[in-house]
Amino acid sequence: MYDMRFVSSILLMLFLLACSNKSNEELLVGEWKMEGFDLSKADTSVGERQREVMESFNNKDGGLVLKFAADKSLQTVIDANGRKFDMRGTYSLADEGNTLVVQMEEDQIEVDEERSSIVFLTSDTLKLQVEQGVIIVYSKNPG
């Protein structure tokens, strides 16, 4: 007869392995709230005033939320200074799942396509590196 602790340990290991094998595509689906900026890899073209603004950022007033759906649709909700903006578009992953490519609906933004590098992604944390080496940190909203 097997020792129950041994069986429990094996089951726990299998569960952890199954969770860790999720692709970036699977991990990305859900609602992500912007928590702030990581400027540790930002290049010197980021000015002092830009750094001050980013470092003082707090997300207590709604801030920015990204909602990635399994059907590749994206909703971006910005809630700042008492104004709320709701933009929609699509997303895809490139470079073996390491680059996020966002395409917003034409009338909502002037940029055709925006690319960000996924530098860190788990079931509860997303870090996207954007222009000038700035990393935007998001946490996943439960639910």
Coordinates of N, CA, C and O in Angstrom, one line a residue:
M1 N 0.8 -1.2 0.0 CA 0.0 0.0 0.0 C 0.9 1.2 0.0 O 1.9 1.3 0.6
Y2 N 0.4 2.3 -0.7 CA 1.2 3.5 -0.8 C 1.0 4.4 0.4 O -0.1 4.4 0.9
D3 N 2.1 5.0 0.8 CA 2.0 6.0 1.8 C 1.2 7.2 1.3 O 1.5 7.8 0.2
M4 N 0.2 7.7 2.0 CA -0.6 8.8 1.6 C 0.2 10.1 1.4 O -0.1 10.9 0.5
R5 N 1.2 10.3 2.2 CA 2.1 11.5 2.0 C 2.8 11.5 0.7 O 2.9 12.5 0.0
F6 N 3.2 10.3 0.3 CA 3.9 10.1 -1.0 C 2.9 10.4 -2.2 O 3.3 11.1 -3.1
V7 N 1.7 9.8 -2.1 CA 0.7 10.0 -3.1 C 0.4 11.5 -3.2 O 0.3 12.1 -4.3
S8 N 0.2 12.1 -2.0 CA -0.1 13.6 -2.0 C 1.0 14.4 -2.6 O 0.7 15.3 -3.4
S9 N 2.2 14.0 -2.4 CA 3.4 14.8 -2.9 C 3.4 14.6 -4.4 O 3.6 15.6 -5.2
I10 N 3.1 13.4 -4.9 CA 3.1 13.2 -6.4 C 2.0 14.0 -7.0 O 2.2 14.7 -8.1
L11 N 0.8 14.0 -6.4 CA -0.3 14.8 -7.0 C 0.0 16.3 -7.0 O -0.3 17.0 -8.0
L12 N 0.6 16.8 -5.9 CA 0.9 18.2 -5.9 C 2.0 18.5 -7.0 O 1.8 19.5 -7.7
M13 N 3.0 17.7 -7.2 CA 3.9 17.9 -8.2 C 3.3 17.9 -9.6 O 3.6 18.8 -10.4
L14 N 2.4 17.0 -9.9 CA 1.7 16.9 -11.1 C 0.9 18.2 -11.4 O 0.8 18.8 -12.5
F15 N 0.2 18.7 -10.3 CA -0.6 19.9 -10.4 C 0.3 21.1 -10.7 O 0.0 21.9 -11.6
L16 N 1.4 21.2 -10.0 CA 2.3 22.3 -10.3 C 2.9 22.3 -11.7 O 3.1 23.3 -12.3
L17 N 3.2 21.1 -12.1 CA 3.8 21.0 -13.5 C 2.7 21.4 -14.5 O 3.0 22.0 -15.5
A18 N 1.5 21.0 -14.3 CA 0.4 21.3 -15.2 C 0.2 22.8 -15.3 O 0.0 23.4 -16.3
C19 N 0.3 23.5 -14.1 CA 0.1 24.9 -14.1 C 1.2 25.7 -14.7 O 1.0 26.7 -15.4
S20 N 2.4 25.2 -14.6 CA 3.6 25.8 -15.1 C 3.7 25.6 -16.6 O 4.5 26.3 -17.3
N21 N 3.0 24.7 -17.2 CA 3.1 24.5 -18.6 C 2.1 25.3 -19.4 O 2.0 25.1 -20.6
K22 N 1.4 26.2 -18.8 CA 0.5 27.1 -19.6 C 1.3 28.0 -20.5 O 2.4 28.5 -20.1
S23 N 0.8 28.2 -21.7 CA 1.5 29.1 -22.6 C 1.2 30.5 -22.3 O 0.3 30.8 -21.5
N24 N 2.0 31.4 -22.8 CA 1.8 32.8 -22.6 C 0.4 33.2 -23.1 O -0.3 34.1 -22.5
E25 N -0.1 32.6 -24.2 CA -1.4 32.9 -24.7 C -2.5 32.5 -23.6 O -3.4 33.3 -23.4
E26 N -2.3 31.4 -23.0 CA -3.3 31.0 -21.9 C -3.2 31.9 -20.7 O -4.2 32.3 -20.1
L27 N -2.0 32.2 -20.3 CA -1.8 33.1 -19.1 C -2.3 34.5 -19.3 O -2.7 35.1 -18.4
L28 N -2.2 35.0 -20.5 CA -2.6 36.4 -20.8 C -4.1 36.6 -20.7 O -4.5 37.7 -20.3
V29 N -4.9 35.6 -21.0 CA -6.3 35.8 -21.0 C -6.8 36.2 -19.6 O -6.5 35.6 -18.6
G30 N -7.6 37.3 -19.5 CA -8.1 37.8 -18.2 C -7.9 39.3 -18.2 O -7.7 40.0 -19.1
E31 N -8.2 39.8 -17.0 CA -8.2 41.3 -16.7 C -6.9 41.6 -15.9 O -6.7 41.1 -14.9
W32 N -6.2 42.6 -16.5 CA -4.9 43.0 -15.9 C -5.0 44.5 -15.5 O -5.3 45.4 -16.3
K33 N -4.6 44.8 -14.3 CA -4.6 46.2 -13.8 C -3.2 46.7 -13.7 O -2.3 46.1 -13.1
M34 N -3.0 47.9 -14.3 CA -1.6 48.5 -14.2 C -1.3 48.9 -12.8 O -2.1 49.5 -12.1
E35 N -0.1 48.5 -12.4 CA 0.4 48.8 -11.0 C 1.4 49.9 -11.0 O 1.6 50.5 -10.0
G36 N 2.2 50.0 -12.1 CA 3.2 51.0 -12.1 C 4.3 50.7 -13.1 O 4.1 49.9 -14.0
F37 N 5.4 51.4 -13.0 CA 6.5 51.3 -13.9 C 7.7 50.7 -13.3 O 8.0 51.1 -12.1
D38 N 8.5 50.0 -14.0 CA 9.8 49.6 -13.6 C 10.8 50.3 -14.6 O 10.8 50.0 -15.8
L39 N 11.6 51.2 -14.0 CA 12.5 52.0 -14.8 C 13.9 51.5 -14.8 O 14.8 52.2 -15.3
S40 N 14.1 50.3 -14.2 CA 15.5 49.8 -14.0 C 16.2 49.5 -15.3 O 17.5 49.6 -15.4
K41 N 15.5 49.3 -16.4 CA 16.1 49.0 -17.7 C 15.9 50.2 -18.7 O 16.2 50.0 -19.9
A42 N 15.3 51.2 -18.2 CA 15.0 52.4 -19.1 C 16.3 53.0 -19.6 O 17.2 53.2 -18.9
D43 N 16.3 53.4 -20.9 CA 17.5 54.0 -21.4 C 17.6 55.5 -21.1 O 16.6 56.1 -20.5
T44 N 18.7 56.1 -21.4 CA 18.9 57.5 -21.0 C 18.0 58.5 -21.7 O 18.0 59.7 -21.3
S45 N 17.3 58.1 -22.8 CA 16.4 59.0 -23.5 C 15.2 59.3 -22.7 O 14.4 60.2 -23.0
V46 N 14.9 58.6 -21.6 CA 13.8 58.9 -20.7 C 14.2 60.0 -19.8 O 15.2 59.9 -19.0
G47 N 13.6 61.2 -20.0 CA 14.0 62.4 -19.3 C 13.7 62.3 -17.8 O 12.9 61.5 -17.4
E48 N 14.3 63.3 -17.1 CA 14.1 63.3 -15.6 C 12.6 63.6 -15.3 O 12.1 62.9 -14.4
R49 N 12.0 64.5 -16.0 CA 10.5 64.7 -15.7 C 9.7 63.5 -16.0 O 8.8 63.2 -15.2
Q50 N 9.9 62.8 -17.1 CA 9.2 61.6 -17.4 C 9.4 60.6 -16.3 O 8.4 59.9 -15.8
R51 N 10.6 60.4 -15.8 CA 10.9 59.5 -14.7 C 10.1 59.8 -13.4 O 9.6 59.0 -12.8
E52 N 10.1 61.1 -13.1 CA 9.4 61.6 -11.9 C 7.9 61.2 -12.0 O 7.3 60.7 -11.0
V53 N 7.3 61.5 -13.2 CA 5.9 61.2 -13.4 C 5.6 59.7 -13.2 O 4.7 59.3 -12.5
M54 N 6.5 58.9 -13.9 CA 6.3 57.4 -13.8 C 6.5 56.9 -12.4 O 5.7 56.0 -12.0
E55 N 7.5 57.4 -11.7 CA 7.8 56.9 -10.4 C 6.7 57.3 -9.4 O 6.5 56.6 -8.4
S56 N 6.0 58.4 -9.7 CA 5.0 58.9 -8.7 C 3.6 58.2 -9.0 O 2.6 58.5 -8.3
F57 N 3.5 57.4 -10.1 CA 2.3 56.9 -10.5 C 1.7 56.0 -9.4 O 2.4 55.2 -8.8
N58 N 0.4 56.2 -9.2 CA -0.3 55.2 -8.4 C -1.7 54.9 -9.0 O -2.2 55.8 -9.8
N59 N -2.2 53.8 -8.8 CA -3.4 53.3 -9.5 C -4.6 53.3 -8.7 O -5.5 52.5 -8.9
K60 N -4.7 54.2 -7.7 CA -5.8 54.2 -6.8 C -7.1 54.7 -7.4 O -8.2 54.5 -6.9
D61 N -7.0 55.5 -8.4 CA -8.2 56.2 -9.0 C -8.7 55.4 -10.2 O -9.3 56.1 -11.1
G62 N -8.5 54.2 -10.4 CA -9.0 53.4 -11.5 C -7.8 53.1 -12.4 O -7.6 51.9 -12.7
G63 N -7.1 54.1 -12.9 CA -5.9 53.8 -13.8 C -6.2 53.2 -15.1 O -7.1 53.6 -15.8
L64 N -5.5 52.1 -15.4 CA -5.5 51.5 -16.7 C -5.8 50.0 -16.4 O -5.1 49.3 -15.6
V65 N -6.7 49.4 -17.2 CA -7.0 48.0 -17.1 C -7.0 47.4 -18.5 O -7.6 48.0 -19.4
L66 N -6.4 46.3 -18.7 CA -6.4 45.6 -20.0 C -7.2 44.3 -19.8 O -7.0 43.6 -18.9
K67 N -8.1 44.1 -20.8 CA -8.9 42.9 -20.7 C -8.7 42.1 -22.0 O -9.2 42.4 -23.1
F68 N -7.9 41.0 -21.8 CA -7.6 40.1 -22.9 C -8.6 38.9 -23.0 O -8.7 38.2 -22.0
A69 N -9.3 38.7 -24.1 CA -10.3 37.6 -24.2 C -9.7 36.5 -25.0 O -8.7 36.7 -25.8
A70 N -10.2 35.3 -24.8 CA -9.7 34.1 -25.5 C -9.9 34.3 -27.0 O -9.1 33.7 -27.8
D71 N -10.8 35.0 -27.5 CA -11.1 35.2 -28.9 C -10.2 36.3 -29.6 O -10.4 36.7 -30.7
K72 N -9.2 36.7 -28.8 CA -8.1 37.7 -29.3 C -8.6 39.1 -29.3 O -8.0 40.0 -29.9
S73 N -9.8 39.4 -28.7 CA -10.2 40.8 -28.6 C -9.6 41.4 -27.3 O -9.2 40.7 -26.4
L74 N -9.5 42.7 -27.4 CA -8.8 43.4 -26.3 C -9.7 44.7 -25.9 O -10.1 45.4 -26.8
Q75 N -9.9 44.9 -24.7 CA -10.6 46.1 -24.2 C -9.6 46.8 -23.3 O -9.0 46.2 -22.4
T76 N -9.4 48.1 -23.5 CA -8.5 48.9 -22.7 C -9.4 49.9 -22.0 O -10.1 50.7 -22.7
V77 N -9.4 50.0 -20.7 CA -10.2 50.9 -20.0 C -9.3 51.8 -19.2 O -8.5 51.4 -18.4
I78 N -9.4 53.1 -19.5 CA -8.6 54.1 -18.8 C -9.5 55.0 -17.9 O -10.5 55.6 -18.5
D79 N -9.3 55.1 -16.6 CA -10.1 55.8 -15.7 C -9.2 56.8 -15.0 O -8.5 56.4 -14.1
A80 N -9.2 58.0 -15.4 CA -8.2 59.0 -14.8 C -8.9 60.4 -14.8 O -9.6 60.8 -15.7
N81 N -8.6 61.1 -13.7 CA -9.1 62.4 -13.5 C -10.6 62.5 -13.7 O -11.1 63.5 -14.3
G82 N -11.4 61.5 -13.3 CA -12.8 61.6 -13.4 C -13.4 61.3 -14.8 O -14.5 61.4 -15.0
R83 N -12.5 60.9 -15.7 CA -12.9 60.6 -17.1 C -12.6 59.2 -17.4 O -11.6 58.6 -16.9
K84 N -13.5 58.5 -18.1 CA -13.3 57.1 -18.4 C -13.3 56.9 -19.9 O -14.1 57.5 -20.6
F85 N -12.3 56.2 -20.4 CA -12.1 55.9 -21.8 C -12.1 54.4 -22.0 O -11.5 53.7 -21.2
D86 N -12.9 54.0 -23.0 CA -13.0 52.5 -23.3 C -12.7 52.3 -24.7 O -13.4 52.8 -25.6
M87 N -11.5 51.7 -25.0 CA -11.1 51.4 -26.3 C -11.0 49.9 -26.6 O -10.8 49.1 -25.7
R88 N -11.3 49.6 -27.8 CA -11.3 48.1 -28.2 C -10.4 47.9 -29.4 O -10.1 48.8 -30.2
G89 N -9.9 46.6 -29.4 CA -9.1 46.2 -30.5 C -8.9 44.7 -30.5 O -9.6 44.0 -29.9
T90 N -7.8 44.3 -31.0 CA -7.4 42.9 -31.0 C -5.9 42.8 -30.6 O -5.2 43.7 -30.7
Y91 N -5.5 41.6 -30.3 CA -4.2 41.3 -29.9 C -3.7 39.9 -30.5 O -4.5 39.1 -30.9
S92 N -2.4 39.8 -30.6 CA -1.8 38.5 -31.0 C -0.5 38.4 -30.4 O 0.0 39.4 -29.8
L93 N 0.1 37.2 -30.4 CA 1.4 37.0 -29.8 C 2.3 36.6 -31.0 O 1.9 35.9 -31.9
A94 N 3.5 37.2 -31.0 CA 4.5 36.9 -32.0 C 5.8 36.4 -31.3 O 5.9 36.4 -30.1
D95 N 6.8 36.1 -32.1 CA 8.1 35.7 -31.6 C 8.0 34.6 -30.5 O 8.5 34.8 -29.4
E96 N 7.3 33.5 -30.9 CA 7.1 32.4 -30.0 C 6.4 32.7 -28.7 O 6.7 32.2 -27.6
G97 N 5.5 33.7 -28.7 CA 4.7 34.1 -27.6 C 5.4 35.1 -26.7 O 4.9 35.4 -25.6
N98 N 6.5 35.7 -27.2 CA 7.3 36.7 -26.3 C 7.0 38.1 -26.7 O 7.5 39.0 -26.0
T99 N 6.3 38.4 -27.8 CA 5.9 39.7 -28.2 C 4.4 39.9 -28.3 O 3.8 39.1 -28.9
L100 N 3.9 40.9 -27.6 CA 2.5 41.2 -27.6 C 2.3 42.2 -28.7 O 2.9 43.3 -28.7
V101 N 1.4 41.9 -29.7 CA 1.1 42.8 -30.8 C -0.4 43.3 -30.6 O -1.3 42.4 -30.6
V102 N -0.6 44.6 -30.5 CA -1.9 45.1 -30.3 C -2.3 46.0 -31.5 O -1.6 46.8 -31.9
Q103 N -3.5 45.8 -31.9 CA -4.1 46.5 -33.0 C -5.4 47.1 -32.5 O -6.4 46.4 -32.2
M104 N -5.5 48.5 -32.3 CA -6.7 49.1 -31.8 C -7.6 49.4 -33.0 O -7.1 49.6 -34.1
E105 N -8.9 49.6 -32.7 CA -9.8 50.0 -33.8 C -9.4 51.3 -34.4 O -8.9 52.2 -33.6
E106 N -9.6 51.5 -35.7 CA -9.0 52.6 -36.4 C -9.4 54.0 -35.8 O -8.6 54.9 -35.7
D107 N -10.6 54.2 -35.4 CA -11.1 55.5 -35.0 C -10.6 55.8 -33.5 O -10.9 56.9 -33.1
Q108 N -10.0 54.9 -32.9 CA -9.6 55.1 -31.5 C -8.2 55.5 -31.2 O -7.9 56.1 -30.2
I109 N -7.3 55.3 -32.1 CA -5.9 55.6 -31.9 C -5.2 55.7 -33.3 O -5.6 55.1 -34.3
E110 N -4.2 56.5 -33.3 CA -3.6 56.8 -34.6 C -2.5 55.8 -35.0 O -2.2 55.6 -36.1
V111 N -2.0 55.0 -34.0 CA -1.0 54.0 -34.3 C -1.6 52.8 -34.9 O -2.6 52.3 -34.3
D112 N -1.1 52.3 -35.9 CA -1.6 51.1 -36.6 C -1.4 49.8 -35.7 O -2.3 49.1 -35.5
E113 N -0.2 49.7 -35.1 CA 0.1 48.5 -34.4 C 1.1 48.9 -33.3 O 2.0 49.7 -33.5
E114 N 0.9 48.3 -32.1 CA 1.9 48.5 -31.1 C 2.5 47.2 -30.6 O 1.7 46.2 -30.4
R115 N 3.8 47.1 -30.5 CA 4.5 45.9 -30.0 C 5.1 46.1 -28.7 O 5.8 47.2 -28.5
S116 N 5.0 45.1 -27.8 CA 5.6 45.2 -26.5 C 6.3 43.8 -26.2 O 5.7 42.8 -26.6
S117 N 7.4 43.8 -25.6 CA 8.0 42.5 -25.2 C 7.5 42.1 -23.9 O 7.4 42.8 -22.9
I118 N 7.1 40.8 -23.8 CA 6.7 40.2 -22.6 C 8.0 39.8 -21.8 O 8.6 38.8 -22.3
V119 N 8.3 40.5 -20.8 CA 9.6 40.2 -20.1 C 9.3 39.3 -18.9 O 10.2 38.6 -18.4
F120 N 8.0 39.2 -18.4 CA 7.7 38.4 -17.3 C 6.2 38.1 -17.3 O 5.4 39.1 -17.5
L121 N 5.7 36.9 -17.2 CA 4.3 36.6 -17.2 C 4.1 35.3 -16.4 O 4.6 34.3 -16.7
T122 N 3.3 35.5 -15.4 CA 2.8 34.4 -14.5 C 1.3 34.5 -14.4 O 0.7 35.4 -15.1
S123 N 0.7 33.6 -13.6 CA -0.8 33.7 -13.5 C -1.3 35.0 -12.8 O -2.4 35.3 -12.9
D124 N -0.4 35.7 -12.2 CA -0.8 36.9 -11.5 C 0.0 38.2 -11.8 O -0.3 39.3 -11.3
T125 N 1.1 38.1 -12.6 CA 1.9 39.3 -12.9 C 2.3 39.3 -14.3 O 2.7 38.3 -14.9
L126 N 2.2 40.5 -14.9 CA 2.6 40.7 -16.3 C 3.5 41.9 -16.4 O 3.1 43.0 -15.8
K127 N 4.6 41.8 -17.0 CA 5.5 42.9 -17.2 C 5.8 43.0 -18.7 O 6.3 42.1 -19.3
L128 N 5.4 44.2 -19.3 CA 5.6 44.5 -20.7 C 6.7 45.6 -20.8 O 6.6 46.6 -20.2
Q129 N 7.7 45.3 -21.7 CA 8.7 46.3 -22.0 C 8.2 47.1 -23.2 O 8.0 46.5 -24.3
V130 N 8.1 48.4 -23.1 CA 7.7 49.2 -24.2 C 8.9 50.1 -24.6 O 10.0 49.8 -24.3
E131 N 8.6 51.2 -25.3 CA 9.6 52.1 -25.8 C 10.5 52.5 -24.8 O 10.2 52.7 -23.6
Q132 N 11.8 52.8 -25.1 CA 12.8 53.3 -24.3 C 13.2 52.4 -23.1 O 13.7 52.8 -22.1
G133 N 12.8 51.1 -23.2 CA 13.2 50.2 -22.2 C 12.3 50.2 -20.9 O 12.6 49.6 -19.9
V134 N 11.2 51.0 -20.9 CA 10.3 51.2 -19.8 C 9.5 49.9 -19.7 O 9.0 49.4 -20.7
I135 N 9.4 49.4 -18.5 CA 8.6 48.2 -18.2 C 7.3 48.6 -17.4 O 7.4 49.3 -16.4
I136 N 6.2 48.2 -18.0 CA 4.9 48.5 -17.3 C 4.5 47.2 -16.6 O 4.5 46.1 -17.1
V137 N 4.2 47.3 -15.3 CA 3.9 46.2 -14.4 C 2.3 46.1 -14.2 O 1.7 47.1 -13.8
Y138 N 1.8 45.0 -14.4 CA 0.3 44.7 -14.2 C 0.1 43.6 -13.3 O 1.0 42.7 -13.2
S139 N -1.0 43.6 -12.5 CA -1.4 42.5 -11.7 C -2.7 42.0 -12.2 O -3.6 42.8 -12.7
K140 N -2.9 40.7 -12.2 CA -4.2 40.1 -12.7 C -5.3 40.3 -11.6 O -5.1 40.0 -10.5
N141 N -6.4 40.8 -12.1 CA -7.6 40.9 -11.2 C -8.2 39.5 -11.1 O -8.4 38.8 -12.0
P142 N -8.4 39.1 -9.8 CA -9.0 37.8 -9.6 C -10.4 37.7 -10.1 O -11.1 38.7 -10.2
G143 N -10.8 36.5 -10.5 CA -12.2 36.3 -11.0 C -12.3 36.0 -12.3 O -12.2 35.6 -13.3

